[in-house]
Amino acid sequence: MSVRQGLLSVLSLGPNYGYQLRSEFERRTGGTWPLNIGQVYTTLDRLERDGLVRRGASTDEVQVLYEITAAGRDAAHTWLTRPVIREGATRDELAIKLALAVTIPGLDITALIQTQRSATLGALQDLTRLKRTDDRGDLAWELVLESMIFQLEAESRWLDHVEGRLTRIRDGRDPDPGDAAHPRPAERPASESTEAAR
Amino acid sequence: MTAAPVLRLDGVSLQYGQGSTSVTALSGIDLEIRRGELVAVMGASGSGKSSLLTVAGGLVRPTSGEVIVDGQWLSSLKPGQLAALRRRHLGFVFQDFNLVPALTAIENVSLPLELDGWKTSKAHRAARDALSTVELAEQADRFPDDLSGGQQQRVAIARAVVGGRSLILADEPTGALDSTTGEVVLRMLRGRVDHGAAAILVTHDARHAAWADRIVFIRDGRIVDESAYRGVETMVGRHA
Ligand SMILES: Nc1ncnc2c1ncn2[C@@H]1O[C@H](COP(=O)(O)OP(=O)(O)OP(=O)(O)O)[C@@H](O)[C@H]1O
Ligand SMILES: [Mg+2]
């Protein structure tokens, strides 16, 4: 998401000064996305340039009051009601690391997965402790926290899945797609060496 | 901590069957659990989680090793003593619930108390309280067959915690529950533990295991790793 859409959504609730807008944004996201004030003003300048906000009639000599325009209100509404589409290709370090690890001979993948699982569960324990000992009743903060909890849970399930697949392949219950489709360089027949050289 | 552990497993191994068809379900398990501790056990299907619980709960004798509950060596107890220890100190949530079909929800929950000599009226009051902690007060007079799977599971949980047991052994207690109902159960279990009980929670669900103080990972009947709450401040901001 962009800070831009977030600030615009907050401005749709009423005009704000920059520093006020920042604290309102942070309050409404449970403090999980801290902004620096320079970032807020840069974003407001761009929103103004694009006709989504304008300077309001300020009673303050120094501060500029920002208010949303009709176009800005439309843009905020569109963002809030449209589904979020994640980018297709993963840049997730863990996924890439494991994908590479299974192709590298001599690595103990089971141990690697367990080390990661333990770390993932540890982080999950930390977040869960935060969640269950919190009694401020800040729904925004809890929802963001829970989203992180569910992501870690998904990571742990994925690790279980990877381990399960590797176990089945090791036990010969499933064929090894890696060996069939992508022979390792050392195992390539000599006749393929020209292809390997490309 | 200096308090004696509520549960201690000392080099516990378990074999089912004998000879060529025997299965080693547990090998050399060492585990200690103290008051105020919730320990989660995770592992693939068939790794020995349920076996661990049944041995810890004195339902099955280990092939070798010792199980010590509240300072008592289970191997030294006579069957009657073992049964009494189980009734008073142990709450067991079975993977398949194990409710008595001919008894209503509240009767299922109060049964262990009545077997232990409680007056029916007092046992029913305690059972009703336990049922309401799992949000089932309304269903107290229904038979298991007239309850959904998740409701039956919660009756089984109420039965395990009723009467203030010191050791709760729960095998997949949230397996049939949706995410928020599962959380009601975990909050309740956590509450019991925070008030001085000890518990083992077997689960496949990392989100539920994360409610524990320690997570023990088992593979092929052995403990392979452990993860503990580290007390680290995480990256999740909180405004003042
Ligand atoms: N009564 C029994 N007789 C013989 N073998 C058994 C018995 N109970 C369990 N086993 C075997 O012991 C091993 C451990 O089983 P256990 O039920 O403890 O696994 P689990 O981790 O609880 O699995 P799940 O996640 O599927 O419940 C398995 O290989 C299983 O087949
Ligand atoms: Mg089991």
Short mmCIF file of C-alpha atoms and ligand atoms in Angstrom, two decimals:
data_model
loop_
_atom_site.label_atom_id
_atom_site.label_comp_id
_atom_site.label_asym_id
_atom_site.label_seq_id
_atom_site.Cartn_x
_atom_site.Cartn_y
_atom_site.Cartn_z
CA MET A 1 0.00 0.00 0.00
CA SER A 2 1.07 3.55 -0.31
CA VAL A 3 1.12 6.15 2.40
CA ARG A 4 -0.61 8.31 -0.16
CA GLN A 5 -3.84 6.29 -0.12
CA GLY A 6 -3.79 6.02 3.63
CA LEU A 7 -3.41 9.77 4.18
CA LEU A 8 -6.08 10.50 1.62
CA SER A 9 -8.49 8.16 3.44
CA VAL A 10 -7.87 9.97 6.72
CA LEU A 11 -8.39 13.34 5.02
CA SER A 12 -11.76 12.14 3.72
CA LEU A 13 -12.89 12.35 7.36
CA GLY A 14 -12.14 16.08 7.56
CA PRO A 15 -9.42 18.73 7.04
CA ASN A 16 -6.17 18.36 8.95
CA TYR A 17 -2.80 19.98 9.50
CA GLY A 18 0.17 17.87 8.47
CA TYR A 19 1.34 16.85 11.94
CA GLN A 20 -2.28 16.18 13.00
CA LEU A 21 -2.78 14.06 9.93
CA ARG A 22 0.27 12.01 10.82
CA SER A 23 -0.90 11.26 14.36
CA GLU A 24 -4.43 10.51 13.15
CA PHE A 25 -3.04 8.05 10.58
CA GLU A 26 -0.88 6.37 13.21
CA ARG A 27 -3.74 6.19 15.69
CA ARG A 28 -6.02 4.60 13.14
CA THR A 29 -3.43 1.97 12.21
CA GLY A 30 -2.59 1.17 15.81
CA GLY A 31 0.89 2.68 15.56
CA THR A 32 2.03 -0.17 13.33
CA TRP A 33 3.10 2.15 10.50
CA PRO A 34 5.10 5.08 11.86
CA LEU A 35 5.58 7.96 9.40
CA ASN A 36 8.13 10.73 9.45
CA ILE A 37 6.76 14.20 9.05
CA GLY A 38 8.84 14.93 5.93
CA GLN A 39 7.21 11.96 4.23
CA VAL A 40 3.79 13.32 5.15
CA TYR A 41 4.49 16.76 3.64
CA THR A 42 6.03 15.32 0.47
CA THR A 43 2.96 13.14 0.03
CA LEU A 44 0.61 16.08 0.64
CA ASP A 45 2.49 18.14 -2.00
CA ARG A 46 1.98 15.35 -4.55
CA LEU A 47 -1.68 14.95 -3.65
CA GLU A 48 -2.12 18.70 -4.10
CA ARG A 49 -0.32 18.63 -7.46
CA ASP A 50 -2.68 15.84 -8.60
CA GLY A 51 -5.75 17.81 -7.51
CA LEU A 52 -6.75 15.35 -4.78
CA VAL A 53 -6.24 17.77 -1.88
CA ARG A 54 -6.12 21.56 -1.61
CA ARG A 55 -5.03 24.11 0.95
CA GLY A 56 -7.92 25.16 3.14
CA ALA A 57 -8.67 28.42 4.91
CA SER A 58 -6.28 28.19 7.80
CA THR A 59 -6.59 30.22 10.98
CA ASP A 60 -2.98 29.36 11.71
CA GLU A 61 -0.23 31.68 10.40
CA VAL A 62 2.39 28.95 10.02
CA GLN A 63 0.58 25.67 9.51
CA VAL A 64 -1.17 24.75 6.30
CA LEU A 65 -4.59 23.15 6.59
CA TYR A 66 -5.23 20.45 3.99
CA GLU A 67 -8.64 19.34 2.80
CA ILE A 68 -9.74 16.70 0.36
CA THR A 69 -11.21 17.61 -3.04
CA ALA A 70 -14.14 15.81 -4.74
CA ALA A 71 -11.64 13.94 -6.94
CA GLY A 72 -9.69 13.00 -3.82
CA ARG A 73 -12.81 11.67 -2.15
CA ASP A 74 -13.47 9.48 -5.21
CA ALA A 75 -9.89 8.22 -5.21
CA ALA A 76 -10.05 7.36 -1.49
CA HIS A 77 -13.34 5.53 -1.92
CA THR A 78 -12.02 3.58 -4.89
CA TRP A 79 -8.94 2.50 -2.97
CA LEU A 80 -10.92 1.43 0.09
CA THR A 81 -13.44 -0.64 -1.82
CA ARG A 82 -11.19 -2.25 -4.43
CA PRO A 83 -9.54 -5.60 -3.64
CA VAL A 84 -5.80 -5.63 -3.05
CA ILE A 85 -4.03 -7.62 -5.74
CA ARG A 86 -0.66 -8.98 -4.71
CA GLU A 87 2.17 -8.99 -7.20
CA GLY A 88 2.54 -12.32 -8.99
CA ALA A 89 6.24 -13.12 -8.64
CA THR A 90 7.44 -13.76 -5.12
CA ARG A 91 10.40 -11.90 -3.70
CA ASP A 92 10.10 -13.78 -0.46
CA GLU A 93 13.60 -14.59 0.78
CA LEU A 94 12.54 -17.80 2.52
CA ALA A 95 10.77 -19.22 -0.53
CA ILE A 96 13.73 -18.44 -2.75
CA LYS A 97 16.21 -19.79 -0.22
CA LEU A 98 14.42 -23.12 0.15
CA ALA A 99 13.87 -23.41 -3.58
CA LEU A 100 17.62 -23.05 -4.05
CA ALA A 101 18.50 -25.21 -1.06
CA VAL A 102 16.71 -28.28 -2.39
CA THR A 103 18.87 -28.13 -5.52
CA ILE A 104 22.16 -27.94 -3.64
CA PRO A 105 23.60 -31.36 -2.78
CA GLY A 106 24.83 -32.04 0.73
CA LEU A 107 22.55 -29.59 2.55
CA ASP A 108 20.49 -31.04 5.40
CA ILE A 109 17.14 -29.64 4.31
CA THR A 110 15.23 -31.21 7.19
CA ALA A 111 17.47 -29.44 9.69
CA LEU A 112 17.22 -26.22 7.72
CA ILE A 113 13.43 -26.41 7.75
CA GLN A 114 13.36 -27.15 11.47
CA THR A 115 15.62 -24.19 12.24
CA GLN A 116 13.32 -21.95 10.27
CA ARG A 117 10.20 -23.45 11.84
CA SER A 118 11.56 -22.83 15.30
CA ALA A 119 12.35 -19.21 14.41
CA THR A 120 8.94 -18.71 12.82
CA LEU A 121 7.16 -20.18 15.84
CA GLY A 122 9.30 -18.07 18.16
CA ALA A 123 8.20 -14.91 16.36
CA LEU A 124 4.64 -16.17 16.44
CA GLN A 125 4.93 -16.70 20.21
CA ASP A 126 6.17 -13.14 20.65
CA LEU A 127 3.29 -11.66 18.67
CA THR A 128 0.75 -13.89 20.41
CA ARG A 129 2.04 -12.83 23.81
CA LEU A 130 1.67 -9.18 22.76
CA LYS A 131 -1.86 -9.85 21.58
CA ARG A 132 -3.05 -11.76 24.61
CA THR A 133 -1.53 -9.45 27.22
CA ASP A 134 -2.86 -6.33 25.55
CA ASP A 135 -5.97 -4.92 27.17
CA ARG A 136 -6.22 -1.46 25.63
CA GLY A 137 -8.91 -2.64 23.25
CA ASP A 138 -7.26 -1.03 20.23
CA LEU A 139 -9.00 -2.86 17.40
CA ALA A 140 -6.87 -1.29 14.64
CA TRP A 141 -3.65 -2.41 16.29
CA GLU A 142 -5.01 -5.88 17.00
CA LEU A 143 -6.13 -6.40 13.42
CA VAL A 144 -2.72 -5.48 12.04
CA LEU A 145 -1.06 -7.70 14.63
CA GLU A 146 -3.36 -10.59 13.74
CA SER A 147 -2.59 -10.18 10.08
CA MET A 148 1.09 -10.69 10.92
CA ILE A 149 0.15 -13.69 13.06
CA PHE A 150 -1.77 -15.29 10.20
CA GLN A 151 1.15 -14.67 7.83
CA LEU A 152 3.53 -16.46 10.18
CA GLU A 153 1.04 -19.30 10.53
CA ALA A 154 0.91 -19.62 6.75
CA GLU A 155 4.70 -19.69 6.66
CA SER A 156 4.75 -22.49 9.21
CA ARG A 157 2.15 -24.48 7.27
CA TRP A 158 4.13 -24.03 4.13
CA LEU A 159 7.26 -25.35 5.91
CA ASP A 160 5.25 -28.42 7.02
CA HIS A 161 4.13 -28.87 3.44
CA VAL A 162 7.68 -28.64 2.07
CA GLU A 163 8.94 -31.12 4.65
CA GLY A 164 6.06 -33.49 3.91
CA ARG A 165 6.77 -33.39 0.18
CA LEU A 166 10.48 -33.98 0.66
CA THR A 167 9.77 -36.89 3.01
CA ARG A 168 7.46 -38.50 0.47
CA ILE A 169 10.06 -38.12 -2.25
CA ARG A 170 12.82 -39.48 0.01
CA ASP A 171 10.67 -42.49 0.91
CA GLY A 172 9.94 -43.12 -2.75
CA ARG A 173 6.21 -42.51 -2.33
CA ASP A 174 6.38 -39.62 -4.79
CA PRO A 175 8.67 -39.33 -7.83
CA ASP A 176 11.44 -36.76 -7.61
CA PRO A 177 10.46 -33.99 -10.03
CA GLY A 178 13.78 -32.27 -9.43
CA ASP A 179 15.85 -35.17 -10.73
CA ALA A 180 13.66 -35.81 -13.73
CA ALA A 181 13.25 -32.26 -14.94
CA HIS A 182 16.49 -30.57 -13.96
CA PRO A 183 19.49 -32.88 -13.74
CA ARG A 184 22.26 -31.29 -11.71
CA PRO A 185 25.25 -30.09 -13.75
CA ALA A 186 27.47 -32.87 -12.43
CA GLU A 187 24.96 -35.48 -13.52
CA ARG A 188 24.52 -34.15 -17.04
CA PRO A 189 25.54 -36.52 -19.78
CA ALA A 190 28.53 -35.23 -21.76
CA SER A 191 26.44 -34.82 -24.92
CA GLU A 192 24.48 -32.01 -23.27
CA SER A 193 27.56 -29.98 -22.46
CA THR A 194 26.91 -27.51 -25.26
CA GLU A 195 23.48 -26.78 -23.85
CA ALA A 196 24.95 -26.40 -20.38
CA ALA A 197 27.47 -23.91 -21.71
CA ARG A 198 24.87 -21.51 -23.00
CA MET B 1 11.73 -21.83 39.46
CA THR B 2 12.06 -24.27 42.33
CA ALA B 3 8.59 -25.83 42.45
CA ALA B 4 8.47 -29.54 41.68
CA PRO B 5 7.26 -30.26 38.17
CA VAL B 6 3.61 -31.23 37.77
CA LEU B 7 4.69 -33.71 35.14
CA ARG B 8 8.01 -35.33 34.42
CA LEU B 9 8.80 -37.80 31.69
CA ASP B 10 12.12 -39.52 32.19
CA GLY B 11 13.55 -41.44 29.26
CA VAL B 12 10.11 -42.56 28.17
CA SER B 13 9.85 -45.01 25.28
CA LEU B 14 6.77 -46.72 24.00
CA GLN B 15 6.40 -49.64 21.66
CA TYR B 16 3.09 -50.89 20.33
CA GLY B 17 2.99 -54.63 19.65
CA GLN B 18 5.87 -57.03 19.66
CA GLY B 19 8.28 -58.69 17.29
CA SER B 20 8.37 -57.87 13.61
CA THR B 21 5.10 -55.93 13.65
CA SER B 22 6.01 -53.69 16.58
CA VAL B 23 5.93 -49.92 16.18
CA THR B 24 8.16 -47.59 18.17
CA ALA B 25 5.93 -44.62 18.94
CA LEU B 26 8.19 -42.85 21.46
CA SER B 27 11.93 -43.10 22.11
CA GLY B 28 13.75 -41.57 25.04
CA ILE B 29 11.44 -38.67 25.76
CA ASP B 30 12.55 -36.33 28.57
CA LEU B 31 10.13 -33.56 29.44
CA GLU B 32 9.28 -31.49 32.51
CA ILE B 33 6.28 -29.24 32.97
CA ARG B 34 5.71 -26.94 35.92
CA ARG B 35 2.76 -25.03 37.28
CA GLY B 36 1.90 -22.03 35.17
CA GLU B 37 3.38 -23.62 32.07
CA LEU B 38 1.59 -24.34 28.84
CA VAL B 39 3.60 -26.56 26.52
CA ALA B 40 2.58 -27.18 22.94
CA VAL B 41 3.58 -30.33 21.07
CA MET B 42 3.83 -30.22 17.30
CA GLY B 43 4.82 -32.82 14.75
CA ALA B 44 3.66 -34.57 11.61
CA SER B 45 0.85 -37.13 11.67
CA GLY B 46 2.14 -40.35 13.20
CA SER B 47 5.09 -38.67 14.94
CA GLY B 48 3.88 -39.77 18.40
CA LYS B 49 1.96 -36.79 19.82
CA SER B 50 -1.11 -38.70 21.00
CA SER B 51 1.13 -41.48 22.30
CA LEU B 52 3.01 -38.91 24.37
CA LEU B 53 -0.22 -37.67 25.91
CA THR B 54 -1.64 -41.10 26.69
CA VAL B 55 1.60 -42.09 28.41
CA ALA B 56 1.76 -38.77 30.31
CA GLY B 57 -1.84 -39.26 31.41
CA GLY B 58 -1.23 -42.80 32.66
CA LEU B 59 -3.62 -44.30 30.11
CA VAL B 60 -0.85 -46.40 28.63
CA ARG B 61 2.26 -47.69 30.40
CA PRO B 62 5.57 -46.80 28.75
CA THR B 63 7.72 -49.71 27.59
CA SER B 64 10.58 -48.08 29.48
CA GLY B 65 11.18 -44.88 31.41
CA GLU B 66 9.22 -43.19 34.18
CA VAL B 67 6.21 -40.89 34.29
CA ILE B 68 5.91 -38.75 37.42
CA VAL B 69 2.73 -36.76 38.06
CA ASP B 70 2.57 -34.41 41.05
CA GLY B 71 5.54 -36.25 42.55
CA GLN B 72 4.02 -39.72 42.18
CA TRP B 73 5.74 -42.41 40.12
CA LEU B 74 2.88 -43.81 38.04
CA SER B 75 4.61 -47.19 37.83
CA SER B 76 4.38 -47.51 41.62
CA LEU B 77 0.61 -46.92 41.82
CA LYS B 78 -2.03 -49.63 42.09
CA PRO B 79 -4.77 -49.45 39.43
CA GLY B 80 -7.24 -47.89 41.89
CA GLN B 81 -4.73 -45.26 42.96
CA LEU B 82 -3.89 -44.45 39.37
CA ALA B 83 -7.58 -44.02 38.53
CA ALA B 84 -8.06 -41.70 41.50
CA LEU B 85 -5.01 -39.64 40.55
CA ARG B 86 -6.34 -39.33 37.01
CA ARG B 87 -9.78 -38.22 38.19
CA ARG B 88 -8.48 -35.59 40.61
CA HIS B 89 -5.42 -34.16 38.94
CA LEU B 90 -5.76 -34.85 35.26
CA GLY B 91 -8.02 -33.49 32.57
CA PHE B 92 -7.79 -35.25 29.24
CA VAL B 93 -9.18 -33.95 25.94
CA PHE B 94 -9.19 -36.82 23.46
CA GLN B 95 -8.62 -36.33 19.77
CA ASP B 96 -12.00 -37.99 19.13
CA PHE B 97 -13.73 -36.27 22.11
CA ASN B 98 -14.79 -39.52 23.82
CA LEU B 99 -18.12 -38.25 25.17
CA VAL B 100 -20.66 -40.64 26.66
CA PRO B 101 -23.54 -40.63 24.12
CA ALA B 102 -26.22 -41.49 26.69
CA LEU B 103 -25.38 -38.49 28.86
CA THR B 104 -26.21 -34.85 28.22
CA ALA B 105 -23.46 -32.26 27.87
CA ILE B 106 -23.69 -31.22 31.49
CA GLU B 107 -23.79 -34.82 32.70
CA ASN B 108 -20.69 -35.61 30.64
CA VAL B 109 -18.88 -32.69 32.24
CA SER B 110 -19.97 -33.42 35.80
CA LEU B 111 -19.33 -37.17 35.55
CA PRO B 112 -15.68 -37.12 36.67
CA LEU B 113 -16.60 -34.95 39.67
CA GLU B 114 -19.47 -37.22 40.70
CA LEU B 115 -17.25 -40.27 40.31
CA ASP B 116 -14.94 -38.50 42.70
CA GLY B 117 -17.69 -38.16 45.30
CA TRP B 118 -19.06 -34.70 44.62
CA LYS B 119 -22.76 -34.11 45.30
CA THR B 120 -24.71 -33.97 42.05
CA SER B 121 -25.95 -30.42 42.63
CA LYS B 122 -22.45 -29.12 43.32
CA ALA B 123 -20.96 -31.06 40.40
CA HIS B 124 -23.64 -29.68 38.08
CA ARG B 125 -22.93 -26.13 39.20
CA ALA B 126 -19.23 -26.58 38.43
CA ALA B 127 -20.09 -28.26 35.13
CA ARG B 128 -22.38 -25.39 34.13
CA ASP B 129 -19.58 -22.90 34.86
CA ALA B 130 -17.12 -24.92 32.80
CA LEU B 131 -19.60 -25.12 29.91
CA SER B 132 -20.14 -21.39 29.95
CA THR B 133 -16.39 -20.72 29.73
CA VAL B 134 -16.50 -22.50 26.37
CA GLU B 135 -19.71 -20.63 25.44
CA LEU B 136 -21.99 -23.66 25.68
CA ALA B 137 -24.29 -22.76 28.58
CA GLU B 138 -27.28 -22.92 26.24
CA GLN B 139 -26.51 -26.45 25.07
CA ALA B 140 -26.00 -27.94 28.56
CA ASP B 141 -28.98 -30.28 28.35
CA ARG B 142 -28.38 -31.63 24.87
CA PHE B 143 -27.00 -35.06 24.05
CA PRO B 144 -23.70 -35.31 22.12
CA ASP B 145 -25.49 -36.52 18.99
CA ASP B 146 -27.48 -33.30 18.91
CA LEU B 147 -24.39 -31.14 19.00
CA SER B 148 -22.10 -30.08 16.15
CA GLY B 149 -18.56 -31.47 16.04
CA GLY B 150 -17.11 -28.24 17.38
CA GLN B 151 -19.68 -28.13 20.19
CA GLN B 152 -18.87 -31.72 21.18
CA GLN B 153 -15.22 -30.78 21.22
CA ARG B 154 -15.94 -27.90 23.58
CA VAL B 155 -17.92 -30.20 25.90
CA ALA B 156 -14.85 -32.45 26.01
CA ILE B 157 -12.71 -29.43 26.90
CA ALA B 158 -15.11 -28.36 29.65
CA ARG B 159 -14.93 -31.89 31.05
CA ALA B 160 -11.14 -31.73 31.10
CA VAL B 161 -10.90 -28.47 33.02
CA VAL B 162 -13.86 -28.79 35.40
CA GLY B 163 -13.05 -28.96 39.10
CA GLY B 164 -9.64 -27.30 38.77
CA ARG B 165 -7.37 -30.12 37.56
CA SER B 166 -3.66 -29.46 37.95
CA LEU B 167 -2.64 -31.05 34.67
CA ILE B 168 -4.59 -30.71 31.44
CA LEU B 169 -3.62 -32.88 28.48
CA ALA B 170 -5.36 -31.74 25.33
CA ASP B 171 -5.07 -33.60 22.03
CA GLU B 172 -5.97 -31.29 19.15
CA PRO B 173 -8.62 -29.49 21.23
CA THR B 174 -9.23 -26.90 18.53
CA GLY B 175 -9.27 -29.24 15.53
CA ALA B 176 -12.99 -28.88 14.89
CA LEU B 177 -13.25 -25.20 15.75
CA ASP B 178 -13.22 -22.08 13.60
CA SER B 179 -10.56 -19.49 14.21
CA THR B 180 -12.38 -17.29 16.73
CA THR B 181 -13.97 -20.17 18.67
CA GLY B 182 -10.57 -21.84 18.81
CA GLU B 183 -9.27 -18.68 20.37
CA VAL B 184 -11.99 -18.73 23.06
CA VAL B 185 -10.77 -22.20 24.02
CA LEU B 186 -7.12 -21.17 24.06
CA ARG B 187 -7.82 -18.09 26.13
CA MET B 188 -9.64 -20.31 28.64
CA LEU B 189 -6.85 -22.89 28.69
CA ARG B 190 -4.27 -20.15 29.04
CA GLY B 191 -6.32 -18.68 31.91
CA ARG B 192 -6.32 -22.01 33.78
CA VAL B 193 -2.59 -22.32 33.33
CA ASP B 194 -1.98 -18.74 34.45
CA HIS B 195 -3.94 -19.59 37.59
CA GLY B 196 -1.60 -22.42 38.51
CA ALA B 197 -2.45 -25.43 36.33
CA ALA B 198 -0.09 -26.96 33.80
CA ALA B 199 -1.06 -28.13 30.35
CA ILE B 200 0.14 -29.89 27.23
CA LEU B 201 -1.53 -28.86 24.02
CA VAL B 202 -1.09 -31.06 20.97
CA THR B 203 -1.83 -29.13 17.83
CA HIS B 204 -1.07 -28.88 14.12
CA ASP B 205 -1.94 -25.21 14.19
CA ALA B 206 1.06 -22.93 14.67
CA ARG B 207 -1.21 -20.04 15.61
CA HIS B 208 -2.58 -22.06 18.51
CA ALA B 209 0.79 -23.51 19.53
CA ALA B 210 1.99 -19.92 19.83
CA TRP B 211 -0.15 -19.48 22.94
CA ALA B 212 2.25 -21.80 24.74
CA ASP B 213 5.31 -20.86 26.78
CA ARG B 214 7.29 -23.59 25.05
CA ILE B 215 6.76 -25.51 21.85
CA VAL B 216 8.22 -28.99 21.60
CA PHE B 217 8.68 -30.48 18.15
CA ILE B 218 8.63 -34.24 17.77
CA ARG B 219 9.60 -36.44 14.88
CA ASP B 220 9.55 -40.24 14.78
CA GLY B 221 8.90 -40.40 18.52
CA ARG B 222 11.79 -38.13 19.51
CA ILE B 223 11.93 -34.53 20.62
CA VAL B 224 13.96 -32.80 17.93
CA ASP B 225 13.70 -29.14 18.87
CA GLU B 226 12.09 -26.60 21.16
CA SER B 227 11.03 -23.02 20.74
CA ALA B 228 10.36 -20.70 23.66
CA TYR B 229 8.91 -17.26 24.08
CA ARG B 230 11.98 -15.07 24.02
CA GLY B 231 10.61 -11.98 25.68
CA VAL B 232 11.90 -9.89 22.80
CA GLU B 233 10.09 -6.68 21.96
CA THR B 234 8.83 -7.16 18.46
CA MET B 235 8.64 -4.75 15.62
CA VAL B 236 4.96 -4.09 16.06
CA GLY B 237 4.63 -0.46 17.04
CA ARG B 238 2.20 0.71 19.62
CA HIS B 239 1.32 4.34 20.05
CA ALA B 240 1.40 5.87 23.51
N1 LIG C 1 -2.83 -48.58 19.44
C1 LIG C 1 -1.83 -48.62 18.57
N2 LIG C 1 -1.32 -49.79 18.11
C2 LIG C 1 -0.30 -49.80 17.26
N3 LIG C 1 0.30 -48.72 16.76
C3 LIG C 1 -0.16 -47.53 17.15
C4 LIG C 1 -1.25 -47.40 18.07
N4 LIG C 1 -1.48 -46.08 18.29
C5 LIG C 1 -0.58 -45.42 17.54
N5 LIG C 1 0.22 -46.28 16.85
C6 LIG C 1 1.34 -45.92 15.98
O1 LIG C 1 2.26 -45.14 16.74
C7 LIG C 1 2.77 -44.05 15.97
C8 LIG C 1 2.46 -42.75 16.67
O2 LIG C 1 1.05 -42.56 16.67
P1 LIG C 1 0.34 -41.34 17.37
O3 LIG C 1 -1.12 -41.62 17.41
O4 LIG C 1 1.01 -41.06 18.65
O5 LIG C 1 0.67 -40.17 16.33
P2 LIG C 1 0.18 -38.64 16.32
O6 LIG C 1 1.42 -37.81 16.30
O7 LIG C 1 -0.80 -38.40 17.41
O8 LIG C 1 -0.52 -38.52 14.90
P3 LIG C 1 -1.82 -37.65 14.44
O9 LIG C 1 -1.31 -36.27 14.20
O10 LIG C 1 -2.20 -38.31 13.18
O11 LIG C 1 -2.86 -37.75 15.50
C9 LIG C 1 2.17 -44.19 14.59
O12 LIG C 1 3.07 -44.85 13.78
C10 LIG C 1 0.92 -45.04 14.82
O13 LIG C 1 0.61 -45.79 13.70
MG MG C 2 -2.83 -37.94 17.43
#
